[in-house]
Amino acid sequence: MTLTQKFTPEALLSAPRRSPAIPNCDGTLALYTVSTYSFEEHKRSSQIRLLKIGAGQSNVVVDDTAASEPVWIGSGEFIYLKGGENGTTNIVHVGDIVSPKPKTTQIASVNGAISNVKVTHLANNTLAFVASALATPEGKLYNGETAQKPLSSAKVYTSLFARHWDSWNTENVSSLWYSTLVKADGKWSLSAELINALAGTGLSSPVPPFGGTGDFDISTSGLVFVAKDPELDPAIYTKTNLYYIPLSSFTETSPPAPTMVQTPGLEGYSNSPVFSHSGKKVAFTRMKSNQYESDKTRLLVVPDISDLSKPAQEFYATEDGKGGWDSRPDSILWSLNDSELFVTAEQTGANVIFKLPSSPSEADKLPESVRSIDSGSVADIKILSTNTNTTTTTTTTNPTSSSSSETRLFVTSSSLIDNSCYSIANPSAGTFSTVSSASKQGKTFGLHRRSVSDITFKGAGDYDVHALVMKPSDFDSKKKYPLAFLIHGGPQGAWADSWSTRWNPAVFAEQGYVVVAPNPTGSTGYGMALQNGIKGSWGGRPYEDLEKCFEYIEKEMGYVDTERAVALGASYGGYMINWIQGHPLGRKFKALVCHDGVFSTLNQWSSEELFFPIHDFSGTIYDNREEYEKWDPARFLNEWATPQLIIHSELDYRLPVTEGLAAFNVLQAKKIDSKLLVYPDENHWVLKPENSLVWHREVLGWINKYSGVEEEQKRMAGQQVNLADRTQDKAE
């Protein structure tokens, strides 16, 4: 791509996007994918690349937009998936990848769209192979291209969950399929057709709409997976259980029935099951509440997966059931000798790694955070073999030397100025080294760490609130800059020191704003008290926290011109924009931007995951209508007065497009400057590059118009033209 000297939306959206890197068993090489969109050619390209960890250099091994999901099957060979004709998926083998021309061979063609591949070694030249794909009601592999099409477009439902996220639900459900890959005469092949592990069970995994490889794991002993509880309505309850299917050969034509792992007192989401290296134990997370999607996750372990007569053991369990660790563990990794666990969790605006013993009985103190990167947030962790000799610069925070038996981690991370970084962390020695970073792109555009800072201020009560701050790359402390006030969604979410291609603070900062991104009541990563404080107080404590933030900026940040402030938010952030519009804080802003926001809380039952409003508004709308009405932005329409841009998408089934239309209609009827941007082909997020570019242009054009940045840009452009003319005159 052609780089410019300014970090623009075009630069953001056309920058290469790297996946987490997966090291091989030797720890010498890693595979990752990278995709790039060209606005000149209006198409996306993708590659599978090979990273030489010791040298920090990479090269292309597969250049094909249809290729995805590289998976190691040996230290120097891997397989990947490639979309085929008529809805098929090809499994392709790449061997001897360090050679100048690696040999590529198609080893199987599956009659359907498979994804989320996992493999594990069973014996010499035999691998267990598991993938996910849709299954028909009869338990057969579904192929959307060749399936008979109905003559009518009508949809008939007799139960909840008619639609979910951006799709109308059908009779076909996600399932897990297994077989083996066998090597004979130097060639790999799929030993038999894929077998549906969940046929006839009434269970579905991975769990839609975002379930993937984190919903299941495999070992030589079998398969563990999470699935919605079939006895409860999935629209009303969050409960997902962990199940185990013993498989000795992964060729069983009639798999054993799944056995559920017992977790007394914990009835919510189960996530992230991971087998120990021995295959005997399984670590996973589970929530307590069965109607709170953002409840605190508890870390658990199954001591012996072959004996499920006893319940799983919880780490840091307390008699009151609250749990002794006030964090929400996410992904899990076993150490090389299975004696320790490494887990990721949010902490103060970042995602970090924690280390703890792998047995709850030995976890007598809270987990220690592990230094793994300079700054930013961890996106993925993998075990790295101790054979690696890296030549990159190492930062040491603990003088203790490491031994060859210690577990090292291969870490994928990002930050507000770096969209991808690969590094090696040695938790025991307290060292880390950067292997490969994409930060050179940020540096090309002038992005640097000194542009990023944070503030802490008192919230509505006796608690602190944290906010991230990003300044323009050419920041001058003697000048004053308009404020871009960003409000995150969720509401149980948070702004973090991590990269985003949808809401990237640097894009706003480079327009000439100081960006402040507060994490008020309801935010994750600051303890459950702050997070849970939003229940029954959607427009209460969070709004007051935002008022306190604005007051802090006025008093303490003299380089910010709050007279030229703008505010933007999406999802719950969009709700808050509409709430602010009807309250005094709304008069502090020159313009507002509401993306997929809530117009009226009385419409929350047009959503799909009904457990969400049931929890946050303390009951159903027919049992507790007063709570829904109390925090309804539509109650305050008479106060709406600030110019506002409304953005909504027609495939957003979480917040239907009518929420955006209603807000726009009110603004127009009241003769308030307003604009409506609608996407017929996007969901709750704007993901397509061309659509995203329009999003950025409309959003930036809107806020720049009312903040005065547009006039500044015109004036600067005029000065540059005049300077160029004078330079030309002198030359002549």
XYZ file of C-alpha atoms in Angstrom:
732
model
C 0.000 0.000 0.000
C 1.017 3.614 -0.422
C 1.772 5.142 2.978
C 0.932 8.728 3.746
C 2.420 10.926 6.445
C -0.842 11.165 8.339
C -2.750 8.430 10.099
C -6.013 8.600 8.187
C -8.975 6.202 8.014
C -7.566 4.921 4.712
C -4.262 4.143 6.430
C -6.027 2.385 9.305
C -8.265 0.234 7.112
C -5.646 -0.695 4.508
C -2.931 -1.616 7.027
C -2.083 -5.344 7.075
C -3.976 -7.269 9.764
C -2.056 -10.131 11.366
C -3.590 -13.044 13.227
C -2.089 -14.460 16.432
C 1.045 -16.445 15.569
C 1.241 -20.173 16.344
C 4.716 -21.570 17.119
C 5.704 -25.101 16.075
C 6.687 -27.830 18.544
C 10.377 -26.911 18.248
C 9.745 -23.265 19.026
C 11.757 -22.189 15.986
C 8.974 -21.227 13.577
C 5.510 -19.698 13.794
C 2.594 -19.478 11.381
C 0.207 -16.569 11.044
C -2.159 -15.087 8.492
C -2.186 -11.530 7.238
C -4.896 -9.795 5.231
C -4.730 -6.463 3.457
C -7.420 -4.414 1.762
C -6.621 -2.202 -1.225
C -8.823 0.832 -1.810
C -7.177 1.248 -5.212
C -8.181 -2.236 -6.386
C -11.194 -2.533 -4.035
C -10.345 -6.055 -2.964
C -8.741 -7.958 -0.119
C -5.648 -10.139 -0.322
C -4.520 -12.683 2.261
C -1.455 -14.755 2.949
C -0.164 -17.427 5.277
C 3.285 -16.407 6.447
C 6.108 -18.243 8.189
C 7.974 -16.420 10.964
C 11.503 -17.493 11.860
C 11.340 -16.732 15.560
C 15.067 -16.450 16.219
C 15.626 -14.004 13.362
C 12.308 -12.169 13.595
C 11.893 -12.494 9.820
C 8.941 -13.852 7.863
C 8.141 -15.002 4.350
C 5.025 -15.950 2.399
C 4.244 -19.663 2.154
C 0.651 -19.427 0.829
C -0.688 -16.470 -1.148
C -4.389 -17.214 -1.607
C -7.497 -15.340 -0.436
C -9.300 -18.676 -0.067
C -6.705 -20.065 2.356
C -7.207 -19.924 6.130
C -6.509 -21.574 9.483
C -2.957 -22.931 9.248
C -2.384 -25.718 11.813
C 0.940 -27.419 12.546
C 1.024 -31.211 12.163
C 4.798 -31.459 12.622
C 7.791 -29.220 13.232
C 8.145 -28.464 9.521
C 4.722 -29.150 8.009
C 1.190 -27.875 8.383
C -2.307 -28.068 6.961
C -4.737 -25.296 6.104
C -8.298 -24.941 4.875
C -9.224 -23.666 1.436
C -12.724 -22.934 0.214
C -13.598 -25.147 -2.746
C -16.321 -25.295 -5.349
C -20.002 -25.910 -4.554
C -19.635 -25.221 -0.844
C -16.839 -27.727 -0.208
C -13.745 -27.223 1.932
C -10.358 -28.572 0.914
C -7.738 -29.651 3.441
C -4.318 -28.793 2.054
C -0.937 -30.046 3.269
C 2.288 -28.019 3.063
C 5.495 -29.949 3.721
C 9.163 -29.069 4.213
C 8.309 -25.407 4.664
C 11.887 -24.226 5.175
C 12.757 -25.256 1.628
C 12.667 -22.612 -1.124
C 9.610 -24.256 -2.704
C 7.512 -26.111 -0.105
C 5.402 -28.922 -1.560
C 1.633 -28.323 -1.416
C -0.854 -31.195 -1.689
C -4.615 -31.403 -1.299
C -5.264 -34.293 1.064
C -9.066 -34.186 1.373
C -12.226 -32.420 0.247
C -15.083 -32.097 2.724
C -18.644 -31.651 1.459
C -19.444 -28.604 3.583
C -17.992 -25.504 5.192
C -15.742 -26.559 8.073
C -13.700 -24.317 10.369
C -12.041 -24.147 13.805
C -9.640 -27.029 13.174
C -7.723 -28.703 16.010
C -5.359 -31.675 15.796
C -3.415 -33.776 18.289
C -0.960 -36.660 17.911
C -2.400 -40.098 18.714
C 0.416 -42.358 17.501
C 3.117 -42.443 14.869
C 1.731 -41.050 11.635
C -1.784 -40.626 13.068
C -3.452 -37.393 14.165
C -6.864 -36.762 15.670
C -8.692 -34.163 13.576
C -11.653 -32.111 14.866
C -13.474 -29.223 13.206
C -16.809 -27.459 13.473
C -19.519 -27.312 10.818
C -23.274 -27.035 10.537
C -25.338 -30.185 10.929
C -28.788 -30.876 9.516
C -31.612 -32.013 11.818
C -30.678 -35.560 10.797
C -27.104 -35.003 11.989
C -25.595 -34.889 8.496
C -23.023 -32.384 7.297
C -24.820 -29.349 5.876
C -23.730 -27.798 2.595
C -25.426 -24.444 2.001
C -24.514 -24.402 -1.682
C -26.025 -27.746 -2.629
C -28.924 -27.927 -0.142
C -32.383 -27.741 -1.646
C -33.661 -24.178 -1.589
C -37.214 -23.528 -0.342
C -39.735 -22.098 -2.788
C -40.930 -19.531 -0.223
C -38.955 -17.018 1.837
C -41.397 -17.298 4.757
C -40.016 -18.077 8.221
C -42.187 -19.625 10.929
C -41.181 -19.852 14.598
C -42.842 -21.260 17.690
C -40.102 -20.490 20.227
C -37.720 -17.704 21.237
C -34.465 -16.966 19.444
C -36.090 -16.478 16.075
C -32.978 -14.549 15.145
C -29.568 -13.986 16.720
C -26.942 -11.250 16.188
C -27.331 -10.856 12.401
C -29.017 -14.062 11.243
C -32.430 -15.673 11.384
C -32.022 -19.027 13.097
C -32.561 -22.161 11.020
C -32.936 -25.855 11.769
C -29.236 -26.397 11.043
C -26.995 -26.155 14.110
C -23.280 -25.956 14.789
C -21.610 -29.251 15.659
C -18.187 -30.844 16.157
C -16.896 -33.400 13.663
C -13.939 -35.744 13.993
C -11.772 -38.159 12.067
C -8.051 -38.915 11.805
C -5.275 -37.807 9.510
C -3.032 -40.735 8.597
C 0.359 -40.691 6.914
C 1.159 -43.631 4.636
C 3.859 -43.885 1.979
C 4.888 -40.331 2.782
C 1.407 -38.886 2.116
C -1.282 -37.611 4.487
C -4.957 -38.408 4.010
C -8.234 -38.159 5.912
C -8.880 -41.732 7.072
C -12.681 -41.550 6.829
C -15.585 -39.163 6.439
C -16.106 -36.770 9.311
C -18.223 -38.139 12.167
C -20.698 -35.913 14.016
C -19.679 -36.093 17.681
C -22.949 -34.502 18.838
C -25.476 -36.325 16.650
C -28.652 -37.109 18.561
C -27.518 -35.338 21.750
C -29.548 -32.140 21.366
C -26.313 -30.199 21.984
C -24.649 -27.611 19.764
C -21.039 -26.406 19.832
C -19.312 -24.028 19.239
C -21.917 -21.705 20.747
C -23.088 -19.024 18.271
C -22.610 -16.305 17.317
C -18.953 -15.989 18.383
C -17.971 -19.507 19.446
C -14.811 -20.961 17.929
C -11.786 -23.018 18.905
C -12.066 -21.659 22.451
C -15.292 -23.645 22.929
C -13.654 -27.072 22.725
C -10.386 -28.958 23.077
C -9.039 -32.395 22.229
C -6.447 -34.797 23.624
C -5.553 -38.455 23.324
C -8.365 -39.153 25.801
C -11.158 -37.474 23.878
C -13.103 -34.269 23.380
C -14.359 -31.591 25.792
C -16.727 -28.839 24.688
C -19.194 -26.247 25.941
C -22.830 -26.148 24.821
C -26.020 -24.389 25.831
C -28.053 -26.233 28.436
C -30.795 -27.980 26.383
C -33.278 -27.720 29.276
C -33.253 -23.904 29.365
C -34.384 -21.305 26.838
C -31.188 -19.847 25.311
C -32.811 -16.421 24.883
C -33.654 -16.194 28.579
C -30.686 -17.984 30.173
C -26.944 -17.862 29.639
C -26.156 -21.300 31.017
C -23.637 -23.333 29.030
C -22.263 -26.614 30.376
C -18.949 -28.392 29.898
C -19.208 -31.902 28.455
C -16.748 -34.724 27.864
C -16.799 -37.432 25.187
C -14.159 -40.161 25.578
C -12.596 -41.069 22.243
C -9.699 -43.501 22.080
C -9.125 -43.616 18.330
C -11.222 -40.752 16.883
C -12.594 -43.290 14.414
C -15.543 -44.430 16.553
C -18.558 -44.482 14.245
C -20.924 -44.211 17.233
C -19.367 -41.811 19.731
C -20.178 -42.271 23.432
C -22.822 -39.996 24.937
C -21.430 -36.767 26.426
C -21.012 -36.545 30.207
C -21.581 -33.186 31.886
C -18.965 -31.780 34.268
C -20.521 -30.859 37.613
C -20.045 -27.329 38.977
C -22.369 -26.938 42.001
C -23.388 -23.325 42.616
C -22.119 -22.122 39.245
C -24.867 -21.980 36.612
C -23.741 -19.448 33.992
C -21.480 -19.461 30.938
C -18.744 -22.107 30.700
C -15.773 -21.155 28.542
C -12.218 -21.918 27.442
C -11.810 -25.639 28.240
C -8.175 -26.717 27.892
C -6.670 -30.167 28.379
C -3.435 -30.491 30.340
C -0.468 -31.856 28.389
C -0.998 -35.225 30.103
C -4.589 -35.301 28.834
C -5.812 -36.149 32.321
C -6.921 -32.721 33.580
C -9.077 -29.949 32.114
C -9.063 -26.294 33.138
C -11.967 -24.008 32.219
C -13.978 -21.002 33.403
C -17.571 -20.685 34.537
C -19.878 -17.930 35.729
C -22.234 -18.105 38.699
C -25.377 -16.385 37.382
C -27.429 -17.976 34.611
C -28.816 -14.619 33.431
C -25.770 -12.333 33.590
C -23.637 -12.533 30.468
C -20.832 -10.471 32.044
C -20.709 -12.151 35.445
C -17.316 -12.832 37.037
C -15.707 -15.903 35.508
C -14.375 -18.462 38.000
C -11.375 -20.611 37.192
C -11.933 -24.360 37.663
C -10.089 -27.604 37.064
C -11.228 -31.185 36.525
C -8.556 -33.282 38.339
C -9.319 -36.456 36.389
C -11.446 -36.226 33.249
C -11.988 -39.995 33.311
C -13.793 -39.694 36.666
C -16.609 -37.156 36.520
C -18.448 -38.508 39.540
C -16.903 -35.640 41.493
C -17.436 -31.932 40.712
C -14.789 -29.659 39.266
C -12.626 -27.769 41.755
C -12.839 -23.972 41.921
C -9.830 -21.723 42.457
C -10.110 -19.096 45.201
C -13.559 -20.320 46.272
C -15.101 -18.597 49.316
C -17.923 -19.622 51.615
C -20.090 -16.692 50.533
C -19.817 -17.794 46.892
C -18.311 -14.494 45.721
C -14.847 -15.888 45.044
C -11.578 -14.530 46.386
C -10.110 -13.266 43.110
C -11.808 -10.085 41.886
C -10.856 -10.570 38.230
C -12.397 -12.271 35.231
C -9.988 -14.902 33.806
C -10.387 -15.546 30.101
C -7.983 -17.725 28.084
C -6.037 -20.506 29.825
C -2.695 -22.195 29.145
C -0.971 -25.093 30.960
C 2.755 -24.925 31.668
C 5.027 -27.511 30.060
C 4.952 -29.797 33.099
C 1.281 -29.057 33.961
C 2.266 -27.616 37.339
C 1.146 -24.056 36.575
C -1.582 -22.206 34.707
C -1.239 -18.988 32.752
C -4.468 -17.057 32.273
C -5.322 -13.713 30.745
C -7.604 -11.167 32.388
C -8.395 -7.465 32.155
C -6.657 -5.112 34.550
C -6.865 -1.297 34.503
C -7.357 -0.724 30.794
C -5.258 -3.627 29.521
C -5.349 -7.405 29.115
C -2.518 -9.053 31.054
C -1.203 -12.529 31.924
C -1.407 -14.075 35.383
C 0.429 -17.136 36.722
C -0.831 -19.533 39.399
C -0.430 -23.167 40.532
C -2.539 -25.628 38.543
C -4.089 -27.109 41.693
C -6.650 -25.075 43.677
C -5.272 -26.541 46.917
C -1.873 -25.003 46.163
C -3.249 -21.606 45.101
C -2.912 -20.054 48.547
C -2.313 -16.521 47.252
C -3.812 -14.489 44.433
C -2.276 -14.859 40.963
C 0.816 -12.872 40.045
C 0.778 -10.729 36.913
C 3.426 -11.681 34.359
C 5.504 -9.120 32.473
C 5.098 -10.126 28.854
C 5.103 -6.911 26.811
C 6.255 -3.298 27.117
C 2.757 -1.857 26.851
C -0.631 -2.655 25.410
C -2.855 -5.720 25.786
C -2.292 -9.447 25.349
C -4.449 -10.996 22.625
C -3.148 -14.578 22.655
C -0.632 -16.807 24.441
C 0.960 -20.071 23.354
C 3.574 -22.382 24.883
C 7.015 -21.937 23.321
C 9.478 -24.816 23.278
C 12.691 -24.187 25.243
C 14.787 -24.901 22.152
C 14.425 -21.349 20.811
C 17.470 -19.103 20.668
C 16.279 -15.579 20.043
C 18.578 -12.791 18.942
C 16.183 -9.979 19.823
C 16.761 -7.453 22.575
C 15.664 -8.710 26.004
C 14.303 -6.562 28.815
C 14.929 -7.986 32.299
C 12.811 -7.100 35.306
C 14.078 -9.924 37.535
C 17.752 -10.945 37.697
C 16.881 -14.593 38.309
C 18.285 -16.725 35.511
C 16.058 -19.157 33.660
C 16.591 -22.863 33.203
C 15.815 -24.961 30.165
C 12.895 -26.602 31.975
C 10.991 -23.363 32.502
C 7.904 -22.605 30.464
C 8.199 -19.730 28.032
C 5.296 -18.059 26.322
C 4.826 -16.824 22.791
C 2.640 -13.729 23.146
C 0.556 -11.894 20.549
C -0.418 -8.394 21.630
C -1.430 -4.966 20.378
C -1.580 -1.419 21.716
C -3.047 1.961 20.834
C -0.091 2.565 18.503
C 0.768 -0.967 17.328
C -1.726 -3.252 15.629
C 0.309 -6.422 16.147
C 3.314 -7.531 18.161
C 4.836 -10.973 18.725
C 7.066 -11.461 21.760
C 8.585 -14.122 24.004
C 8.004 -14.024 27.746
C 9.790 -15.999 30.445
C 7.495 -15.635 33.475
C 9.925 -17.178 35.956
C 12.876 -15.019 34.947
C 10.794 -11.880 34.462
C 12.110 -11.337 30.943
C 10.518 -10.673 27.592
C 11.799 -10.018 24.092
C 10.082 -8.610 21.029
C 10.262 -10.918 18.026
C 8.250 -9.013 15.433
C 6.221 -5.832 15.636
C 4.022 -3.955 13.200
C 4.704 -0.699 15.074
C 6.806 0.563 12.181
C 3.503 1.329 10.461
C 2.442 3.455 13.407
C 5.833 5.171 13.431
C 5.488 5.893 9.720
C 2.391 7.899 10.577
C 3.979 9.553 13.599
C 2.235 7.441 16.268
C 4.277 6.920 19.425
C 3.883 6.043 23.102
C 4.249 9.629 24.285
C 0.873 10.310 22.678
C -0.761 7.848 25.108
C -1.420 8.580 28.782
C -4.193 8.176 31.322
C -6.043 10.022 34.071
C -7.801 8.958 37.261
C -10.589 10.957 38.870
C -13.230 10.545 41.536
C -16.491 9.088 40.284
C -20.036 9.641 41.489
C -19.249 7.866 44.778
C -16.224 6.958 46.837
C -14.368 5.267 44.020
C -11.852 6.157 41.330
C -12.527 6.110 37.607
C -9.810 5.556 35.039
C -9.638 6.976 31.505
C -7.234 6.597 28.603
C -5.987 9.737 26.871
C -4.549 10.074 23.379
C -3.048 13.251 21.973
C -2.165 14.186 18.392
C 1.277 13.019 17.268
C 2.286 16.676 16.760
C 0.920 17.711 20.153
C 2.050 21.118 21.397
C 1.423 21.758 25.102
C 1.153 25.485 24.407
C -1.929 24.947 22.238
C -5.489 23.976 23.074
C -7.208 21.093 21.302
C -10.900 20.218 21.020
C -12.082 17.221 23.019
C -13.264 13.938 21.492
C -15.119 12.185 24.322
C -15.517 8.466 23.593
C -18.090 6.327 25.441
C -17.696 2.558 25.203
C -20.354 -0.086 24.665
C -21.222 -3.169 26.622
C -22.080 -1.634 29.009
C -19.899 -4.255 30.679
C -16.842 -3.471 28.560
C -13.894 -1.097 28.630
C -11.554 1.016 26.562
C -8.156 -0.686 26.592
C -4.621 -0.036 25.437
C -5.190 -2.182 22.364
C -5.651 -1.737 18.629
C -9.036 -1.375 16.973
C -10.074 -1.029 13.352
C -13.569 0.188 14.310
C -13.049 2.701 17.137
C -9.401 3.692 17.005
C -8.550 6.717 19.205
C -5.544 7.552 17.038
C -7.786 8.298 14.046
C -9.591 10.977 16.066
C -6.395 12.297 17.651
C -4.731 12.736 14.268
C -7.606 14.942 13.169
C -6.500 17.352 15.879
C -8.389 16.204 18.996
C -7.346 15.213 22.468
C -9.216 11.948 22.926
C -10.460 10.967 26.376
C -11.908 7.464 26.720
C -13.316 6.968 30.248
C -14.169 3.635 31.864
C -17.057 4.582 34.187
C -19.365 2.445 36.302
C -20.155 -0.737 34.399
C -16.636 -1.058 32.979
C -14.707 -4.310 33.209
C -11.176 -4.719 34.532
C -11.580 -2.602 37.667
C -13.254 -5.082 39.993
C -16.793 -6.403 40.152
C -18.075 -3.631 42.427
C -17.540 -0.991 39.747
C -18.821 -3.287 37.004
C -21.954 -4.412 38.841
C -22.753 -0.858 39.925
C -24.535 -0.273 36.619
C -27.315 -2.783 37.319
C -30.512 -0.805 37.825
C -28.603 2.426 37.124
C -28.058 2.669 33.373
C -28.429 6.433 33.268
C -27.413 6.958 36.897
C -23.893 6.282 38.137
C -22.313 5.926 34.657
C -23.749 9.300 33.602
C -22.543 10.941 36.815
C -19.078 9.419 36.302
C -18.974 10.944 32.823
C -19.983 14.320 34.262
C -17.134 14.006 36.773
C -14.758 13.152 33.939
C -15.784 16.229 31.983
C -15.334 18.388 35.079
C -11.865 16.917 35.620
C -10.899 17.709 32.026
C -12.115 21.287 32.425
C -10.121 21.843 35.607
C -6.984 19.754 35.135
C -6.278 19.483 31.408
C -5.555 23.028 30.315
C -4.566 21.971 26.805
C -8.119 20.731 26.129
C -10.690 23.171 24.743
C -13.935 21.889 26.274
C -15.836 24.657 24.502
C -15.244 22.679 21.310
C -16.032 19.225 22.664
C -17.773 16.402 20.811
C -18.994 13.051 22.176
C -19.322 9.710 20.429
C -20.542 6.267 21.453
C -21.807 2.935 20.123
C -24.177 0.298 21.511
C -24.492 1.159 25.226
C -22.302 4.133 24.335
C -24.993 5.044 21.817
C -27.607 4.711 24.544
C -25.556 7.088 26.677
C -25.304 9.586 23.816
C -29.116 9.629 23.638
C -29.308 9.904 27.452
C -26.774 12.749 27.462
C -28.769 14.458 24.711
C -31.686 14.819 27.132
C -29.590 15.928 30.124
C -27.354 18.894 31.044
C -24.125 17.217 29.891
C -25.559 17.220 26.381
C -25.317 21.001 26.253
C -21.540 20.772 26.881
C -20.940 19.254 23.441
C -21.006 20.895 20.039
C -22.045 17.651 18.342
C -22.911 14.044 19.158
C -22.497 10.744 17.301
C -24.755 7.798 18.151
C -23.905 4.426 16.573
C -26.405 1.584 17.091
C -27.795 3.243 20.182
C -30.905 2.648 22.275
C -33.679 5.142 21.551
C -36.048 3.712 24.160
C -35.377 1.085 26.825
C -39.037 0.061 26.434
C -37.945 -1.448 23.109
C -35.264 -3.675 24.656
C -37.452 -6.722 24.173
C -37.112 -6.405 20.425
C -33.565 -7.678 21.051
C -32.630 -11.375 20.828
C -30.652 -12.203 23.991
C -33.375 -11.305 26.466
C -31.304 -12.334 29.470
C -29.421 -9.064 28.956
C -32.283 -6.627 29.742
C -33.682 -9.048 32.339
C -30.439 -8.773 34.286
C -29.576 -5.108 33.809
C -33.148 -3.889 34.408
C -33.791 -6.314 37.270
C -36.585 -8.312 35.684
C -38.846 -8.623 32.678
C -40.524 -5.607 31.139
C -43.947 -6.885 32.230
C -42.862 -7.495 35.830
C -40.669 -4.411 36.289
C -41.764 -1.866 33.698
C -40.887 1.004 36.066
C -37.173 0.179 35.873
C -37.227 0.223 32.074
C -39.091 3.534 32.069
C -36.781 5.123 34.634
C -33.754 4.927 32.347
C -35.560 5.549 29.044
C -33.833 8.251 26.930
C -37.149 8.869 25.145
C -38.567 10.335 28.380
C -36.412 13.420 27.842
C -36.995 14.182 24.162
C -38.115 17.730 24.962
C -34.540 18.480 26.073
C -32.849 17.255 22.891
C -31.019 20.169 21.259
C -27.461 19.211 20.198
C -26.626 18.354 16.555
C -26.420 14.578 16.225
C -25.324 11.982 13.688
C -27.254 8.703 13.827
C -25.690 5.496 12.481
C -27.514 2.164 12.362
C -27.465 -1.093 10.417
C -30.321 -3.232 9.190
C -28.667 -6.535 10.167
C -28.304 -5.384 13.755
C -30.736 -7.722 15.490
C -29.362 -6.838 18.921
C -30.601 -3.263 18.505
C -32.986 -3.113 15.536
C -32.620 -0.334 12.987
C -35.881 1.253 14.163
C -33.982 2.533 17.219
C -31.863 4.690 14.934
C -34.785 5.712 12.736
C -36.829 6.851 15.733
C -33.993 9.002 17.075
C -33.405 10.556 13.651
C -37.107 11.245 13.136
C -37.301 13.082 16.467
C -34.228 15.180 15.679
C -35.568 16.103 12.259
C -39.050 16.894 13.544
C -37.525 19.163 16.201
C -35.426 20.922 13.496
C -32.170 19.906 15.193
C -29.207 19.512 12.837
C -28.978 15.794 12.236
C -27.913 13.168 9.747
C -28.745 9.475 9.292
C -26.247 6.889 8.022
C -27.734 3.418 7.400
C -26.079 0.160 6.294
C -28.396 -2.515 4.844
C -25.589 -5.133 4.887
C -23.892 -4.624 8.270
C -24.689 -5.908 11.760
C -23.923 -4.379 15.169
C -20.453 -3.640 13.794
C -19.398 -2.056 10.493
C -16.901 -4.596 9.151
C -16.633 -4.186 5.378
C -13.693 -1.921 4.428
C -15.588 0.254 1.954
C -18.457 0.694 4.427
C -16.010 1.425 7.229
C -14.307 4.087 5.126
C -17.673 5.822 4.604
C -18.300 5.495 8.360
C -15.052 7.272 9.182
C -15.581 9.993 6.603
C -19.108 10.718 7.813
C -18.183 10.626 11.509
C -15.085 12.777 11.130
C -16.864 15.154 8.771
C -19.677 15.567 11.297
C -17.574 16.262 14.391
C -15.031 18.378 12.474
C -17.804 20.626 11.218
C -19.087 21.510 14.692
C -15.786 21.501 16.604
C -14.090 23.926 14.222
C -11.516 21.372 13.093
C -12.876 21.560 9.546
C -12.072 25.279 9.355
C -8.627 24.652 10.813
C -7.939 21.997 8.199
C -9.049 24.326 5.407
C -6.857 27.085 6.779
C -3.856 24.761 7.019
C -4.466 23.482 3.498
C -4.590 27.073 2.250
C -1.324 27.900 3.991
C 0.336 24.876 2.415
C -0.886 25.930 -1.040
C 0.422 29.457 -0.489
C 3.752 28.103 0.713
C 3.991 25.883 -2.352
C 3.200 28.852 -4.617
C 5.865 31.012 -2.973
C 8.387 28.203 -3.294
C 7.532 27.860 -6.983
C 7.845 31.647 -7.506
C 11.317 31.644 -5.966
C 12.344 28.732 -8.140
C 11.278 30.617 -11.253
